[in-house]
Amino acid sequence: MIVMLFHTILISLFLLNTSAFFMRQGMTTAHRRQTALNSVKTLRQSKAFLSCPKEYVIKESPGKGLGVFTLTCIPLNTVVGDYTGELLTLQQKDRLYLPSLKPKRTQEDLKWIESRLERGQTITGDYIFGVGDFYVDAEDTDVSNWCRFLNHDGDANLRVKSLEFGMDDKPRIWFVANRDIQAGEELCFDYGEGYWMDDDIVK
């Protein structure tokens, strides 16, 4: 029997059994924005971009690159969408993204990296979401969906829920409206303090 444990995102390095966090690899906010702006044309042709439902639109968000905006009103507690991507184990995630584990990369890891680079995909680690013992990596726009374009907002209109084993026995991560959302609003959730690097904080 599957026990459904729903968790609002509280991003930190580890959150007991079901954790949710975005793993960072040292890029500043400015670097991430520039990368996003430079690849807008490619993104607009990607599977992730084209998967956006007709009730939403992906367009420029001031100061954030691309973002997701709703064209219709969304009632409280409505399920907005699922976060999808490549499924990685802790060991795979660490070997692929942690520079300190570069010497331990396998031939499979090297092929993965080569494939990303050949297809013009980035390898930043900004889109990794942990659930239990697994991690969903939505950075590759050829295998992820539109939810990768959801931006951060401290006063977010979405909350995150996660389930370690969904109907297909794989982790599920999804977004739910935490209030009534008006047409024209950008859809955002709170990444949490654990996402940001020290040099992202402007004092």
Short mmCIF file of C-alpha atoms in Angstrom, two decimals:
data_model
loop_
_atom_site.label_atom_id
_atom_site.label_comp_id
_atom_site.label_asym_id
_atom_site.label_seq_id
_atom_site.Cartn_x
_atom_site.Cartn_y
_atom_site.Cartn_z
CA MET A 1 0.00 0.00 0.00
CA ILE A 2 1.38 3.32 -1.06
CA VAL A 3 1.27 5.93 1.65
CA MET A 4 0.97 9.36 0.07
CA LEU A 5 3.06 11.93 1.88
CA PHE A 6 2.66 15.43 0.53
CA HIS A 7 5.38 17.94 1.20
CA THR A 8 5.42 21.67 0.61
CA ILE A 9 8.86 22.59 -0.68
CA LEU A 10 11.34 23.46 2.04
CA ILE A 11 14.59 23.52 0.17
CA SER A 12 17.64 22.49 2.12
CA LEU A 13 20.41 20.01 1.54
CA PHE A 14 18.51 17.22 3.20
CA LEU A 15 14.88 17.02 4.39
CA LEU A 16 14.40 13.78 6.34
CA ASN A 17 12.85 11.18 3.99
CA THR A 18 11.25 13.25 1.23
CA SER A 19 13.37 16.23 0.31
CA ALA A 20 12.96 18.93 -2.29
CA PHE A 21 15.83 21.07 -3.35
CA PHE A 22 17.59 22.51 -6.34
CA MET A 23 21.29 21.56 -6.42
CA ARG A 24 23.56 24.44 -7.39
CA GLN A 25 27.03 24.39 -8.95
CA GLY A 26 28.31 27.91 -8.38
CA MET A 27 26.56 30.01 -11.05
CA THR A 28 25.52 33.50 -9.97
CA THR A 29 22.06 34.86 -10.72
CA ALA A 30 23.59 37.09 -13.41
CA HIS A 31 25.22 34.10 -15.09
CA ARG A 32 21.98 32.14 -15.07
CA ARG A 33 20.04 35.04 -16.54
CA GLN A 34 22.56 35.55 -19.33
CA THR A 35 22.54 31.86 -20.16
CA ALA A 36 18.76 31.91 -20.34
CA LEU A 37 18.68 34.99 -22.57
CA ASN A 38 21.30 33.56 -24.94
CA SER A 39 19.35 30.35 -25.43
CA VAL A 40 15.80 31.71 -25.76
CA LYS A 41 15.59 30.85 -29.46
CA THR A 42 16.64 27.24 -28.84
CA LEU A 43 14.31 26.95 -25.86
CA ARG A 44 11.31 28.10 -27.90
CA GLN A 45 11.83 25.13 -30.23
CA SER A 46 12.32 22.58 -27.45
CA LYS A 47 10.03 19.77 -26.28
CA ALA A 48 9.78 21.44 -22.88
CA PHE A 49 8.62 24.77 -24.35
CA LEU A 50 6.17 23.18 -26.78
CA SER A 51 4.62 21.04 -24.00
CA CYS A 52 3.05 24.12 -22.40
CA PRO A 53 -0.76 23.70 -22.11
CA LYS A 54 -2.96 26.14 -24.01
CA GLU A 55 -4.16 27.77 -20.79
CA TYR A 56 -0.61 28.97 -20.03
CA VAL A 57 2.00 30.86 -22.02
CA ILE A 58 5.79 30.94 -21.69
CA LYS A 59 7.17 34.41 -22.29
CA GLU A 60 9.70 36.92 -21.02
CA SER A 61 9.52 37.65 -17.30
CA PRO A 62 11.19 40.93 -16.24
CA GLY A 63 14.59 40.18 -14.72
CA LYS A 64 14.08 36.40 -14.86
CA GLY A 65 14.37 35.31 -18.48
CA LEU A 66 11.45 33.12 -19.50
CA GLY A 67 8.50 32.48 -17.19
CA VAL A 68 5.07 30.86 -17.22
CA PHE A 69 1.93 33.01 -17.19
CA THR A 70 -1.66 31.86 -16.90
CA LEU A 71 -4.25 32.95 -19.46
CA THR A 72 -7.16 31.86 -17.28
CA CYS A 73 -8.15 32.10 -13.61
CA ILE A 74 -6.91 29.19 -11.48
CA PRO A 75 -8.91 28.34 -8.33
CA LEU A 76 -7.25 27.52 -5.01
CA ASN A 77 -5.88 23.95 -4.76
CA THR A 78 -5.95 23.35 -8.52
CA VAL A 79 -3.20 21.04 -9.75
CA VAL A 80 -1.24 23.14 -12.25
CA GLY A 81 1.29 20.64 -13.59
CA ASP A 82 3.93 17.99 -12.93
CA TYR A 83 7.69 18.55 -12.85
CA THR A 84 9.30 16.01 -15.19
CA GLY A 85 12.79 15.18 -16.39
CA GLU A 86 15.57 12.63 -16.14
CA LEU A 87 15.53 10.39 -13.08
CA LEU A 88 18.91 10.21 -11.32
CA THR A 89 20.16 8.40 -8.25
CA LEU A 90 22.14 10.28 -5.61
CA GLN A 91 25.35 8.72 -6.90
CA GLN A 92 24.62 9.68 -10.52
CA LYS A 93 23.66 13.22 -9.58
CA ASP A 94 26.83 13.74 -7.56
CA ARG A 95 29.16 12.30 -10.22
CA LEU A 96 27.59 14.40 -12.97
CA TYR A 97 27.42 17.71 -11.14
CA LEU A 98 30.03 17.78 -8.36
CA PRO A 99 33.49 18.79 -9.62
CA SER A 100 35.10 16.91 -6.73
CA LEU A 101 33.73 13.62 -8.11
CA LYS A 102 34.82 14.20 -11.70
CA PRO A 103 37.54 11.48 -11.49
CA LYS A 104 34.85 8.93 -10.58
CA ARG A 105 32.71 9.52 -13.66
CA THR A 106 31.88 6.38 -15.63
CA GLN A 107 31.83 5.92 -19.40
CA GLU A 108 28.06 6.23 -19.19
CA ASP A 109 28.45 9.55 -17.37
CA LEU A 110 30.83 10.85 -20.05
CA LYS A 111 28.39 9.85 -22.81
CA TRP A 112 25.63 11.66 -20.92
CA ILE A 113 27.72 14.83 -20.74
CA GLU A 114 28.72 14.55 -24.40
CA SER A 115 25.09 14.16 -25.43
CA ARG A 116 24.10 17.28 -23.48
CA LEU A 117 26.85 19.34 -25.07
CA GLU A 118 26.24 18.08 -28.60
CA ARG A 119 22.57 19.05 -28.35
CA GLY A 120 23.36 22.49 -26.93
CA GLN A 121 21.99 21.64 -23.50
CA THR A 122 23.42 23.23 -20.37
CA ILE A 123 24.88 21.36 -17.39
CA THR A 124 24.40 23.69 -14.43
CA GLY A 125 22.50 21.58 -11.90
CA ASP A 126 19.94 24.37 -11.44
CA TYR A 127 16.94 22.16 -12.22
CA ILE A 128 17.44 19.19 -9.90
CA PHE A 129 14.63 18.30 -7.55
CA GLY A 130 15.15 15.62 -4.89
CA VAL A 131 12.44 13.23 -3.72
CA GLY A 132 13.46 10.48 -1.34
CA ASP A 133 16.45 8.63 -2.80
CA PHE A 134 15.94 9.96 -6.33
CA TYR A 135 16.39 13.23 -8.20
CA VAL A 136 14.41 14.64 -11.11
CA ASP A 137 16.63 16.69 -13.41
CA ALA A 138 14.61 18.97 -15.73
CA GLU A 139 17.55 20.87 -17.24
CA ASP A 140 17.54 18.95 -20.53
CA THR A 141 14.74 20.55 -22.55
CA ASP A 142 14.53 17.48 -24.81
CA VAL A 143 13.23 15.31 -21.95
CA SER A 144 11.61 17.75 -19.48
CA ASN A 145 8.40 19.75 -19.70
CA TRP A 146 7.14 23.32 -19.34
CA CYS A 147 7.29 23.31 -15.53
CA ARG A 148 11.07 23.83 -15.75
CA PHE A 149 10.26 27.45 -16.72
CA LEU A 150 8.50 28.22 -13.42
CA ASN A 151 10.35 31.02 -11.63
CA HIS A 152 10.96 31.89 -8.00
CA ASP A 153 8.89 34.31 -5.96
CA GLY A 154 9.02 34.74 -2.20
CA ASP A 155 5.28 35.45 -2.31
CA ALA A 156 4.56 32.48 -4.56
CA ASN A 157 1.13 31.53 -5.90
CA LEU A 158 2.08 27.85 -6.21
CA ARG A 159 3.20 25.28 -3.68
CA VAL A 160 5.04 22.05 -4.39
CA LYS A 161 3.94 18.56 -3.46
CA SER A 162 5.97 15.39 -3.87
CA LEU A 163 5.46 11.67 -3.66
CA GLU A 164 8.39 9.26 -3.51
CA PHE A 165 6.50 6.52 -5.33
CA GLY A 166 3.68 7.55 -7.65
CA MET A 167 1.26 5.41 -9.67
CA ASP A 168 4.14 4.21 -11.87
CA ASP A 169 6.37 3.55 -8.84
CA LYS A 170 8.48 6.58 -9.77
CA PRO A 171 8.83 9.89 -7.89
CA ARG A 172 6.19 12.49 -8.63
CA ILE A 173 6.55 16.25 -8.13
CA TRP A 174 3.68 18.58 -8.88
CA PHE A 175 2.49 22.15 -8.37
CA VAL A 176 -0.77 23.27 -6.79
CA ALA A 177 -2.31 26.74 -6.57
CA ASN A 178 -2.02 28.00 -2.98
CA ARG A 179 -4.59 30.76 -3.63
CA ASP A 180 -6.95 31.90 -6.36
CA ILE A 181 -4.75 33.03 -9.25
CA GLN A 182 -5.94 35.68 -11.70
CA ALA A 183 -5.49 35.54 -15.47
CA GLY A 184 -2.26 37.27 -16.51
CA GLU A 185 -0.31 36.37 -13.35
CA GLU A 186 3.06 34.68 -13.57
CA LEU A 187 3.09 31.23 -11.98
CA CYS A 188 5.87 31.00 -9.39
CA PHE A 189 6.93 29.00 -6.36
CA ASP A 190 9.38 29.65 -3.57
CA TYR A 191 12.72 27.96 -4.30
CA GLY A 192 13.69 28.26 -0.63
CA GLU A 193 16.83 29.63 1.00
CA GLY A 194 18.88 26.53 0.21
CA TYR A 195 18.80 27.31 -3.53
CA TRP A 196 20.67 30.61 -3.40
CA MET A 197 24.43 31.05 -3.29
CA ASP A 198 26.04 33.70 -1.08
CA ASP A 199 26.86 35.92 -4.07
CA ASP A 200 23.21 35.91 -5.17
CA ILE A 201 22.26 37.99 -2.15
CA VAL A 202 22.46 41.72 -2.80
CA LYS A 203 23.02 43.72 0.38
#
